Amino acid sequence: MTHIAKVIVVGAGPSGLLLSLILSQQGIKTTLVDMAETLDAAPRATHYAWPAQYEFIRAGVFEEILAAGFRVDNSVSWRKLDGTLLGQIDIENIPEQERMVCLPLNGLAKILYGRITKEENAEVLWGHKVTSIGQDASRAWIHVVTAEGENRLEADYIVGCDGANSQIRRSLFGDLEFPGMTWDQQIVATNAYYPDMASAGWGDDSAFLVDKDHWSMIARIQTDGLLRITYGEVPGLTREEYIARQPAKYKALLPGHPDPDKFKVVNISPYKVHQRLAKSMREGRFLLAADAAHLCNPFGGLGLTGGLVDVGNLSDCLVGIHKGLADETILDRYSEVRRQKYKDVVNPTSSANMRLLWQDGETAEQDEFFRLLTKARNDPAITQEMATSIHRIMHDFRKEYNIKSNGQVVDTR
Ligand SMILES: Cc1cc2nc3c(=O)[nH]c(=O)nc-3n(C[C@H](O)[C@H](O)[C@H](O)COP(=O)(O)OP(=O)(O)OC[C@H]3O[C@@H](n4cnc5c(N)ncnc54)[C@H](O)[C@@H]3O)c2cc1C
């Protein structure tokens, strides 16, 4: 006997796509709805640490993702604006499996979507904007607006994977109820080709520039040489003003200080950055995952990685209920555990990653982090420990299944 007839997932970003794929693979009928007409192509996530890779492996998509992207096999460095090395992670001291995998989000989404279209338990409804929600003891529902008019869709459970401005979260807790903070600092994320980057001789896959005015990150994100260049900017300008300032920012921060004829920008997006956590990730038959539930700044690539671990955890909980191996209280545990992981790991680590960048490059050597990196160069165990510390965001809910095959309820917690 199975226990879940249908799950609706709101939001066909990477988290909603992965969740729909896993649930439908596990025999749960899934409807994925998104207000957009197609997959998003904005320059956002690119790097995925081991906890996300583990979920890709379990969903059977890892090999395809790795083939479309690449494993980070060169050093990760922190440098002064003039390129002087402040600290470096020697990649050869990190076991291959622990190295980040890089694939821009649009490439990842394409692969996940391609797999979903082959699953008979999954359907995808584009152009469906959720406007309000409701639930009673046995069902949950959403009201959607489409080009054809309004509709109501219902299911046993509904998961909000609808991103930072989640309508599901706002309907559950109120429009302004997303505890946390917004950084004063603004960032601008760009994708660009800059062939002369190689002549700087840095040899890094990712370099972070530590500087009060031009703090930034330069990372290789495609094997054809495409770079992600993300930099800090003054707050409060319009999108057009940020676009107009981009050539001057590149000239200031890129090695070789290039004029516009030396690079080609293919994408540019200013972002405000936040550290926020929803007050619960479960409210009755509604659940939240990934950006809908929590936000962090992008330095260190913890945002979506944390979101994909939510998805793996939540699918284990729902599959446990579906197969009669767990009761509904496991969903409260999902909320409790994932929120705690954000508080203990994602929020402090990502905040420290960003603060590290905007100090004075000239005095930054004294920073504890760079002193640790210097020590790590002579002690590979330190590098390994740093690389594997991200495992702390993982949790195995299958160990919390509490119903035996004879129906007896046991306490596993
Ligand atoms: C510059 C930058 C770089 C980043 N780099 C990394 C990185 O390297 N590694 C990493 O792990 N993370 C990174 N992140 C974070 C990462 O991009 C996000 O965490 C991730 O994209 C969130 O995915 P999601 O599926 O939760 O939400 P989204 O991708 O935002 O998807 C939400 C979906 O919901 C839909 N939607 C919204 N509202 C409604 C509605 N009312 N009705 C129906 N549909 C709706 C939207 O159309 C959208 O398709 C980065 C972020 C930024 C800004």
CSV table of C-alpha atoms and ligand atoms in Angstrom, one decimal:
chain,number,residue,atom,x,y,z
A,1,MET,CA,0.0,0.0,0.0
A,2,THR,CA,1.2,3.5,-0.8
A,3,HIS,CA,0.3,6.6,1.1
A,4,ILE,CA,0.9,9.7,-1.1
A,5,ALA,CA,-1.3,10.1,-4.2
A,6,LYS,CA,0.3,13.3,-5.4
A,7,VAL,CA,2.8,16.0,-4.5
A,8,ILE,CA,2.8,19.5,-6.1
A,9,VAL,CA,6.2,21.2,-6.4
A,10,VAL,CA,6.1,24.9,-7.0
A,11,GLY,CA,9.1,26.3,-8.8
A,12,ALA,CA,11.1,24.7,-11.7
A,13,GLY,CA,14.4,26.1,-10.5
A,14,PRO,CA,17.2,23.6,-9.8
A,15,SER,CA,15.7,22.6,-6.4
A,16,GLY,CA,12.2,22.0,-7.7
A,17,LEU,CA,13.5,20.1,-10.7
A,18,LEU,CA,15.6,17.8,-8.6
A,19,LEU,CA,12.8,17.2,-6.1
A,20,SER,CA,10.3,16.4,-8.9
A,21,LEU,CA,12.7,14.0,-10.5
A,22,ILE,CA,13.5,12.1,-7.3
A,23,LEU,CA,9.9,11.8,-6.1
A,24,SER,CA,8.7,10.6,-9.5
A,25,GLN,CA,11.6,8.1,-9.7
A,26,GLN,CA,10.4,6.8,-6.4
A,27,GLY,CA,6.8,6.3,-7.7
A,28,ILE,CA,5.1,9.4,-6.3
A,29,LYS,CA,3.0,11.3,-8.8
A,30,THR,CA,4.4,14.8,-9.1
A,31,THR,CA,3.2,18.0,-10.7
A,32,LEU,CA,5.8,20.8,-11.1
A,33,VAL,CA,4.4,24.2,-11.7
A,34,ASP,CA,6.3,27.4,-12.6
A,35,MET,CA,5.1,30.9,-13.5
A,36,ALA,CA,7.8,31.2,-16.2
A,37,GLU,CA,7.4,29.7,-19.7
A,38,THR,CA,10.8,28.1,-19.7
A,39,LEU,CA,14.0,27.4,-17.6
A,40,ASP,CA,15.8,30.4,-16.1
A,41,ALA,CA,19.1,31.5,-17.6
A,42,ALA,CA,20.3,34.1,-15.1
A,43,PRO,CA,24.0,33.8,-14.0
A,44,ARG,CA,23.7,32.2,-10.6
A,45,ALA,CA,25.0,28.9,-9.2
A,46,THR,CA,28.0,27.3,-10.8
A,47,HIS,CA,29.8,25.2,-8.2
A,48,TYR,CA,28.5,22.2,-6.3
A,49,ALA,CA,30.3,20.7,-3.3
A,50,TRP,CA,30.2,17.0,-2.3
A,51,PRO,CA,26.8,17.1,-0.4
A,52,ALA,CA,25.1,18.3,-3.7
A,53,GLN,CA,27.1,15.8,-5.8
A,54,TYR,CA,25.8,13.0,-3.4
A,55,GLU,CA,22.2,14.0,-4.2
A,56,PHE,CA,23.0,14.0,-8.0
A,57,ILE,CA,24.5,10.5,-7.6
A,58,ARG,CA,21.4,9.2,-5.8
A,59,ALA,CA,19.2,10.7,-8.5
A,60,GLY,CA,21.3,9.1,-11.2
A,61,VAL,CA,22.3,12.3,-12.9
A,62,PHE,CA,25.8,12.9,-11.7
A,63,GLU,CA,27.7,11.4,-14.7
A,64,GLU,CA,25.7,13.6,-17.1
A,65,ILE,CA,26.4,16.7,-15.0
A,66,LEU,CA,30.1,16.0,-14.8
A,67,ALA,CA,30.3,15.3,-18.5
A,68,ALA,CA,28.6,18.7,-19.2
A,69,GLY,CA,30.7,20.5,-16.7
A,70,PHE,CA,34.1,19.8,-15.1
A,71,ARG,CA,35.7,19.0,-11.8
A,72,VAL,CA,37.7,21.8,-10.2
A,73,ASP,CA,41.3,20.5,-10.5
A,74,ASN,CA,43.3,23.7,-10.2
A,75,SER,CA,44.0,25.8,-7.1
A,76,VAL,CA,41.6,28.1,-5.3
A,77,SER,CA,43.4,31.3,-4.2
A,78,TRP,CA,42.9,34.5,-2.3
A,79,ARG,CA,45.0,37.4,-3.7
A,80,LYS,CA,45.6,41.1,-3.3
A,81,LEU,CA,44.3,43.4,-6.1
A,82,ASP,CA,47.8,43.3,-7.7
A,83,GLY,CA,47.7,39.5,-7.8
A,84,THR,CA,50.0,38.8,-4.8
A,85,LEU,CA,49.1,35.6,-3.2
A,86,LEU,CA,47.5,35.8,0.3
A,87,GLY,CA,46.6,32.1,0.5
A,88,GLN,CA,45.9,29.1,-1.6
A,89,ILE,CA,44.2,25.7,-1.3
A,90,ASP,CA,46.3,23.1,-3.0
A,91,ILE,CA,43.8,21.0,-4.8
A,92,GLU,CA,46.1,17.9,-4.9
A,93,ASN,CA,45.6,17.7,-1.1
A,94,ILE,CA,41.9,17.2,-1.6
A,95,PRO,CA,40.6,13.8,-2.6
A,96,GLU,CA,39.0,13.9,-6.0
A,97,GLN,CA,35.5,13.1,-4.8
A,98,GLU,CA,35.7,16.1,-2.4
A,99,ARG,CA,36.5,18.6,-5.2
A,100,MET,CA,33.8,20.9,-6.4
A,101,VAL,CA,32.0,20.2,-9.7
A,102,CYS,CA,31.3,23.2,-11.9
A,103,LEU,CA,28.4,23.6,-14.3
A,104,PRO,CA,26.4,26.8,-14.7
A,105,LEU,CA,22.9,26.6,-13.4
A,106,ASN,CA,21.2,26.7,-16.8
A,107,GLY,CA,23.2,23.6,-17.9
A,108,LEU,CA,22.2,21.8,-14.7
A,109,ALA,CA,18.6,22.7,-15.1
A,110,LYS,CA,18.5,21.5,-18.7
A,111,ILE,CA,19.8,18.1,-17.6
A,112,LEU,CA,17.3,17.8,-14.7
A,113,TYR,CA,14.4,18.9,-16.9
A,114,GLY,CA,15.5,16.4,-19.7
A,115,ARG,CA,15.3,13.6,-17.2
A,116,ILE,CA,11.9,14.7,-15.8
A,117,THR,CA,10.3,14.7,-19.2
A,118,LYS,CA,11.1,10.9,-19.4
A,119,GLU,CA,9.4,10.1,-16.0
A,120,GLU,CA,5.9,8.9,-16.4
A,121,ASN,CA,5.0,10.0,-12.8
A,122,ALA,CA,6.0,13.6,-13.5
A,123,GLU,CA,4.2,16.4,-15.3
A,124,VAL,CA,5.4,20.0,-15.7
A,125,LEU,CA,3.1,23.0,-16.1
A,126,TRP,CA,4.7,26.1,-17.3
A,127,GLY,CA,3.0,29.5,-17.2
A,128,HIS,CA,1.2,28.7,-13.9
A,129,LYS,CA,1.7,31.5,-11.4
A,130,VAL,CA,0.7,30.6,-7.8
A,131,THR,CA,-1.3,33.4,-6.2
A,132,SER,CA,-2.8,31.9,-3.1
A,133,ILE,CA,-2.9,28.7,-1.1
A,134,GLY,CA,-5.1,26.7,1.3
A,135,GLN,CA,-5.2,23.4,3.2
A,136,ASP,CA,-7.5,21.2,5.4
A,137,ALA,CA,-6.8,18.0,7.3
A,138,SER,CA,-6.5,15.8,4.2
A,139,ARG,CA,-5.5,18.1,1.2
A,140,ALA,CA,-3.5,21.1,0.3
A,141,TRP,CA,-4.2,23.4,-2.7
A,142,ILE,CA,-2.9,26.3,-4.7
A,143,HIS,CA,-4.7,28.8,-6.9
A,144,VAL,CA,-2.8,29.5,-10.1
A,145,VAL,CA,-3.2,32.1,-12.8
A,146,THR,CA,-2.5,31.0,-16.4
A,147,ALA,CA,-3.0,32.5,-19.8
A,148,GLU,CA,-6.3,30.6,-20.0
A,149,GLY,CA,-7.6,31.9,-16.7
A,150,GLU,CA,-7.5,30.8,-13.1
A,151,ASN,CA,-7.3,27.2,-11.7
A,152,ARG,CA,-7.1,25.3,-8.5
A,153,LEU,CA,-4.6,22.4,-8.1
A,154,GLU,CA,-4.6,20.1,-5.1
A,155,ALA,CA,-2.4,17.3,-3.7
A,156,ASP,CA,-1.4,15.5,-0.5
A,157,TYR,CA,1.6,17.8,0.0
A,158,ILE,CA,2.8,21.0,-1.7
A,159,VAL,CA,6.4,22.0,-1.6
A,160,GLY,CA,7.5,25.6,-2.2
A,161,CYS,CA,10.7,25.6,-4.2
A,162,ASP,CA,9.7,29.0,-5.6
A,163,GLY,CA,12.9,30.9,-4.7
A,164,ALA,CA,13.8,33.9,-2.7
A,165,ASN,CA,10.4,35.7,-3.2
A,166,SER,CA,8.5,32.4,-2.5
A,167,GLN,CA,4.7,33.0,-2.7
A,168,ILE,CA,4.3,29.8,-0.7
A,169,ARG,CA,6.4,31.2,2.1
A,170,ARG,CA,4.7,34.6,2.0
A,171,SER,CA,1.2,33.0,2.0
A,172,LEU,CA,2.2,30.8,5.0
A,173,PHE,CA,3.9,33.5,7.2
A,174,GLY,CA,3.2,36.9,5.7
A,175,ASP,CA,4.9,39.0,3.0
A,176,LEU,CA,7.6,40.5,5.2
A,177,GLU,CA,8.2,37.5,7.5
A,178,PHE,CA,11.6,36.2,6.4
A,179,PRO,CA,13.9,36.6,9.4
A,180,GLY,CA,17.5,37.6,8.8
A,181,MET,CA,19.3,40.5,7.2
A,182,THR,CA,20.2,42.1,3.9
A,183,TRP,CA,23.9,43.1,3.4
A,184,ASP,CA,24.6,46.7,2.7
A,185,GLN,CA,27.0,45.6,0.1
A,186,GLN,CA,25.7,45.0,-3.5
A,187,ILE,CA,27.1,42.4,-5.8
A,188,VAL,CA,27.2,42.2,-9.6
A,189,ALA,CA,27.6,38.8,-11.2
A,190,THR,CA,28.9,38.7,-14.8
A,191,ASN,CA,29.8,35.9,-17.2
A,192,ALA,CA,32.6,36.9,-19.6
A,193,TYR,CA,35.4,35.7,-21.9
A,194,TYR,CA,38.7,37.3,-21.2
A,195,PRO,CA,41.4,35.3,-23.0
A,196,ASP,CA,44.3,37.4,-21.5
A,197,MET,CA,43.4,36.1,-18.1
A,198,ALA,CA,45.7,33.2,-18.7
A,199,SER,CA,48.7,35.4,-19.1
A,200,ALA,CA,48.4,36.5,-15.5
A,201,GLY,CA,49.9,33.1,-14.8
A,202,TRP,CA,47.8,32.5,-11.7
A,203,GLY,CA,46.8,29.0,-12.7
A,204,ASP,CA,43.7,29.1,-10.4
A,205,ASP,CA,40.3,27.7,-11.1
A,206,SER,CA,38.9,30.3,-8.7
A,207,ALA,CA,40.6,33.4,-7.3
A,208,PHE,CA,39.1,35.7,-4.7
A,209,LEU,CA,40.4,39.3,-4.7
A,210,VAL,CA,40.7,40.8,-1.2
A,211,ASP,CA,40.3,44.6,-1.4
A,212,LYS,CA,38.2,47.2,0.3
A,213,ASP,CA,36.8,48.6,-3.0
A,214,HIS,CA,37.2,45.9,-5.6
A,215,TRP,CA,36.6,42.7,-3.6
A,216,SER,CA,35.6,40.0,-6.1
A,217,MET,CA,35.8,36.5,-7.4
A,218,ILE,CA,37.1,35.3,-10.7
A,219,ALA,CA,36.3,31.7,-11.6
A,220,ARG,CA,36.5,29.5,-14.6
A,221,ILE,CA,33.0,28.1,-15.2
A,222,GLN,CA,33.2,26.4,-18.6
A,223,THR,CA,35.9,24.4,-20.3
A,224,ASP,CA,35.7,26.9,-23.2
A,225,GLY,CA,37.2,29.6,-20.9
A,226,LEU,CA,34.0,31.3,-19.8
A,227,LEU,CA,34.6,33.1,-16.5
A,228,ARG,CA,32.3,34.1,-13.7
A,229,ILE,CA,33.4,37.5,-12.5
A,230,THR,CA,31.4,38.6,-9.4
A,231,TYR,CA,32.4,41.9,-7.7
A,232,GLY,CA,31.2,44.2,-4.9
A,233,GLU,CA,29.6,47.4,-5.9
A,234,VAL,CA,28.2,50.5,-4.2
A,235,PRO,CA,24.6,50.1,-3.2
A,236,GLY,CA,21.6,51.9,-4.5
A,237,LEU,CA,22.2,52.2,-8.2
A,238,THR,CA,19.9,51.2,-11.0
A,239,ARG,CA,20.5,48.1,-13.2
A,240,GLU,CA,21.5,50.5,-16.1
A,241,GLU,CA,24.0,52.3,-13.8
A,242,TYR,CA,25.6,49.0,-12.8
A,243,ILE,CA,25.9,48.0,-16.4
A,244,ALA,CA,27.5,51.3,-17.3
A,245,ARG,CA,30.1,50.9,-14.5
A,246,GLN,CA,31.1,47.4,-15.4
A,247,PRO,CA,34.0,48.2,-17.8
A,248,ALA,CA,35.6,50.4,-15.2
A,249,LYS,CA,35.2,47.6,-12.6
A,250,TYR,CA,36.9,45.1,-14.9
A,251,LYS,CA,39.7,47.5,-15.6
A,252,ALA,CA,40.3,48.0,-11.9
A,253,LEU,CA,40.2,44.4,-10.8
A,254,LEU,CA,41.2,42.1,-13.7
A,255,PRO,CA,44.9,41.3,-14.2
A,256,GLY,CA,46.2,43.3,-17.2
A,257,HIS,CA,43.5,46.0,-16.5
A,258,PRO,CA,41.8,45.5,-19.8
A,259,ASP,CA,39.9,47.9,-22.0
A,260,PRO,CA,36.5,46.7,-23.3
A,261,ASP,CA,38.0,45.4,-26.6
A,262,LYS,CA,39.9,42.7,-24.6
A,263,PHE,CA,36.8,41.0,-23.0
A,264,LYS,CA,33.3,39.9,-24.0
A,265,VAL,CA,30.6,40.1,-21.4
A,266,VAL,CA,27.8,37.6,-22.1
A,267,ASN,CA,25.7,38.1,-19.0
A,268,ILE,CA,25.4,40.6,-16.2
A,269,SER,CA,23.1,40.7,-13.2
A,270,PRO,CA,23.2,42.9,-10.1
A,271,TYR,CA,22.0,41.2,-6.9
A,272,LYS,CA,21.2,42.2,-3.4
A,273,VAL,CA,22.5,39.6,-1.0
A,274,HIS,CA,20.8,38.3,2.1
A,275,GLN,CA,21.1,35.9,5.1
A,276,ARG,CA,17.6,34.8,5.9
A,277,LEU,CA,15.8,31.7,7.3
A,278,ALA,CA,12.1,31.0,7.2
A,279,LYS,CA,10.6,30.5,10.7
A,280,SER,CA,9.6,27.0,9.7
A,281,MET,CA,10.0,24.7,6.7
A,282,ARG,CA,6.8,22.9,7.4
A,283,GLU,CA,3.3,24.2,8.0
A,284,GLY,CA,0.8,21.3,7.8
A,285,ARG,CA,0.8,20.0,4.3
A,286,PHE,CA,3.1,22.7,3.0
A,287,LEU,CA,6.9,22.4,3.0
A,288,LEU,CA,9.7,24.8,1.9
A,289,ALA,CA,13.0,23.9,0.4
A,290,ALA,CA,16.1,25.8,-0.9
A,291,ASP,CA,15.9,29.6,-1.5
A,292,ALA,CA,12.2,29.6,-0.6
A,293,ALA,CA,13.4,28.6,2.9
A,294,HIS,CA,16.8,30.2,3.3
A,295,LEU,CA,19.2,32.6,1.6
A,296,CYS,CA,22.9,33.2,1.9
A,297,ASN,CA,25.5,35.2,-0.1
A,298,PRO,CA,27.1,33.3,-3.0
A,299,PHE,CA,30.7,33.3,-1.8
A,300,GLY,CA,31.7,29.7,-1.2
A,301,GLY,CA,28.8,28.2,-3.2
A,302,LEU,CA,26.7,27.2,-0.2
A,303,GLY,CA,23.3,28.5,-1.4
A,304,LEU,CA,22.1,25.9,-3.8
A,305,THR,CA,24.3,23.2,-2.4
A,306,GLY,CA,22.4,23.6,0.9
A,307,GLY,CA,19.1,23.7,-1.1
A,308,LEU,CA,19.9,20.5,-2.9
A,309,VAL,CA,20.6,18.7,0.4
A,310,ASP,CA,17.1,20.0,1.6
A,311,VAL,CA,15.7,18.3,-1.5
A,312,GLY,CA,17.5,15.0,-0.9
A,313,ASN,CA,16.4,15.1,2.8
A,314,LEU,CA,12.8,16.0,2.0
A,315,SER,CA,12.5,13.3,-0.6
A,316,ASP,CA,13.7,10.7,1.9
A,317,CYS,CA,11.0,11.9,4.3
A,318,LEU,CA,8.2,11.9,1.7
A,319,VAL,CA,9.3,8.5,0.3
A,320,GLY,CA,9.3,7.1,3.8
A,321,ILE,CA,5.7,8.3,4.3
A,322,HIS,CA,4.7,7.0,0.9
A,323,LYS,CA,6.1,3.6,1.6
A,324,GLY,CA,4.6,3.4,5.0
A,325,LEU,CA,8.0,3.4,6.7
A,326,ALA,CA,7.6,6.8,8.5
A,327,ASP,CA,4.8,8.8,9.9
A,328,GLU,CA,4.2,12.5,9.3
A,329,THR,CA,6.2,13.7,12.3
A,330,ILE,CA,9.3,13.1,10.2
A,331,LEU,CA,8.3,16.3,8.3
A,332,ASP,CA,8.6,18.3,11.5
A,333,ARG,CA,12.1,16.8,12.0
A,334,TYR,CA,12.9,17.8,8.4
A,335,SER,CA,12.1,21.4,9.3
A,336,GLU,CA,14.0,21.2,12.6
A,337,VAL,CA,17.1,19.6,11.2
A,338,ARG,CA,17.4,21.7,8.0
A,339,ARG,CA,16.9,25.0,9.9
A,340,GLN,CA,19.6,24.0,12.4
A,341,LYS,CA,22.0,23.1,9.6
A,342,TYR,CA,21.5,26.6,8.2
A,343,LYS,CA,22.1,28.2,11.6
A,344,ASP,CA,25.1,26.1,12.5
A,345,VAL,CA,26.9,25.8,9.1
A,346,VAL,CA,25.5,27.7,6.1
A,347,ASN,CA,24.9,31.1,7.7
A,348,PRO,CA,28.2,31.5,9.7
A,349,THR,CA,30.4,29.9,6.9
A,350,SER,CA,29.0,32.0,4.0
A,351,SER,CA,29.0,35.2,6.1
A,352,ALA,CA,32.7,34.6,7.0
A,353,ASN,CA,33.5,33.9,3.4
A,354,MET,CA,32.1,37.2,2.3
A,355,ARG,CA,33.5,39.3,5.1
A,356,LEU,CA,37.0,37.9,4.3
A,357,LEU,CA,37.0,39.7,1.0
A,358,TRP,CA,36.5,43.4,1.9
A,359,GLN,CA,39.4,43.9,4.2
A,360,ASP,CA,42.5,45.8,3.4
A,361,GLY,CA,44.6,43.6,1.1
A,362,GLU,CA,47.8,45.0,2.6
A,363,THR,CA,47.0,43.8,6.2
A,364,ALA,CA,45.0,40.7,5.3
A,365,GLU,CA,47.9,38.3,5.8
A,366,GLN,CA,47.3,38.7,9.6
A,367,ASP,CA,43.8,37.2,9.2
A,368,GLU,CA,43.4,33.9,11.0
A,369,PHE,CA,42.1,32.2,7.8
A,370,PHE,CA,45.2,33.1,5.8
A,371,ARG,CA,47.4,32.0,8.6
A,372,LEU,CA,45.6,28.6,8.6
A,373,LEU,CA,46.0,28.3,4.8
A,374,THR,CA,49.8,28.9,5.2
A,375,LYS,CA,49.9,26.2,7.8
A,376,ALA,CA,47.9,23.9,5.6
A,377,ARG,CA,50.5,24.1,2.8
A,378,ASN,CA,52.8,21.9,5.0
A,379,ASP,CA,50.0,19.8,6.5
A,380,PRO,CA,47.6,18.2,3.9
A,381,ALA,CA,45.4,17.0,6.7
A,382,ILE,CA,44.3,20.6,7.4
A,383,THR,CA,43.3,21.1,3.8
A,384,GLN,CA,41.3,17.9,3.8
A,385,GLU,CA,39.6,18.9,7.0
A,386,MET,CA,38.7,22.2,5.5
A,387,ALA,CA,37.3,20.6,2.4
A,388,THR,CA,35.2,18.0,4.2
A,389,SER,CA,33.8,20.4,6.8
A,390,ILE,CA,30.9,21.0,4.4
A,391,HIS,CA,29.7,17.4,5.1
A,392,ARG,CA,28.2,18.9,8.3
A,393,ILE,CA,25.2,20.1,6.3
A,394,MET,CA,24.2,16.5,5.5
A,395,HIS,CA,21.7,14.3,7.4
A,396,ASP,CA,20.2,10.9,6.7
A,397,PHE,CA,16.5,10.8,7.4
A,398,ARG,CA,16.3,7.1,6.3
A,399,LYS,CA,17.8,6.4,9.7
A,400,GLU,CA,14.8,8.1,11.3
A,401,TYR,CA,12.1,5.9,9.6
A,402,ASN,CA,10.1,4.7,12.6
A,403,ILE,CA,7.6,2.1,11.2
A,404,LYS,CA,8.6,-1.5,10.9
A,405,SER,CA,7.2,-3.8,8.2
A,406,ASN,CA,4.8,-5.3,10.7
A,407,GLY,CA,3.4,-1.8,11.3
A,408,GLN,CA,5.0,-1.4,14.8
A,409,VAL,CA,6.0,2.2,15.5
A,410,VAL,CA,9.5,2.5,17.0
A,411,ASP,CA,11.5,5.5,18.3
A,412,THR,CA,14.6,6.0,16.2
A,413,ARG,CA,15.4,9.5,17.2
B,1,LIG,C1,25.6,35.4,-8.4
B,1,LIG,C2,25.2,34.1,-7.7
B,1,LIG,C3,26.0,33.0,-7.7
B,1,LIG,C4,25.7,31.8,-7.0
B,1,LIG,N1,26.6,30.8,-7.0
B,1,LIG,C5,26.3,29.6,-6.4
B,1,LIG,C6,27.1,28.5,-6.4
B,1,LIG,O1,28.2,28.5,-7.0
B,1,LIG,N2,26.7,27.4,-5.7
B,1,LIG,C7,25.6,27.3,-5.0
B,1,LIG,O2,25.3,26.3,-4.4
B,1,LIG,N3,24.7,28.4,-5.0
B,1,LIG,C8,25.0,29.5,-5.6
B,1,LIG,N4,24.1,30.5,-5.7
B,1,LIG,C9,22.8,30.4,-5.1
B,1,LIG,C10,21.8,29.7,-6.1
B,1,LIG,O3,21.9,30.2,-7.3
B,1,LIG,C11,20.4,29.6,-5.5
B,1,LIG,O4,20.5,29.1,-4.2
B,1,LIG,C12,19.5,28.7,-6.4
B,1,LIG,O5,19.5,29.2,-7.7
B,1,LIG,C13,18.1,28.7,-5.8
B,1,LIG,O6,17.4,27.7,-6.5
B,1,LIG,P1,15.9,27.5,-6.2
B,1,LIG,O7,15.5,26.3,-7.1
B,1,LIG,O8,15.7,27.4,-4.8
B,1,LIG,O9,15.2,28.8,-6.7
B,1,LIG,P2,15.1,29.5,-8.1
B,1,LIG,O10,16.2,29.1,-9.0
B,1,LIG,O11,15.0,31.0,-7.8
B,1,LIG,O12,13.8,29.0,-8.7
B,1,LIG,C14,12.5,29.4,-8.3
B,1,LIG,C15,11.5,29.1,-9.4
B,1,LIG,O13,10.2,29.4,-8.8
B,1,LIG,C16,9.4,30.1,-9.8
B,1,LIG,N5,8.4,30.9,-9.1
B,1,LIG,C17,8.6,31.9,-8.3
B,1,LIG,N6,7.4,32.4,-7.8
B,1,LIG,C18,6.5,31.6,-8.4
B,1,LIG,C19,5.0,31.6,-8.3
B,1,LIG,N7,4.4,32.5,-7.5
B,1,LIG,N8,4.3,30.7,-9.0
B,1,LIG,C20,5.0,29.7,-9.7
B,1,LIG,N9,6.4,29.7,-9.9
B,1,LIG,C21,7.1,30.6,-9.2
B,1,LIG,C22,10.4,30.9,-10.6
B,1,LIG,O14,9.9,31.2,-11.9
B,1,LIG,C23,11.7,30.0,-10.6
B,1,LIG,O15,11.7,29.2,-11.8
B,1,LIG,C24,24.5,31.7,-6.3
B,1,LIG,C25,23.6,32.8,-6.4
B,1,LIG,C26,23.9,34.0,-7.0
B,1,LIG,C27,23.0,35.2,-7.0
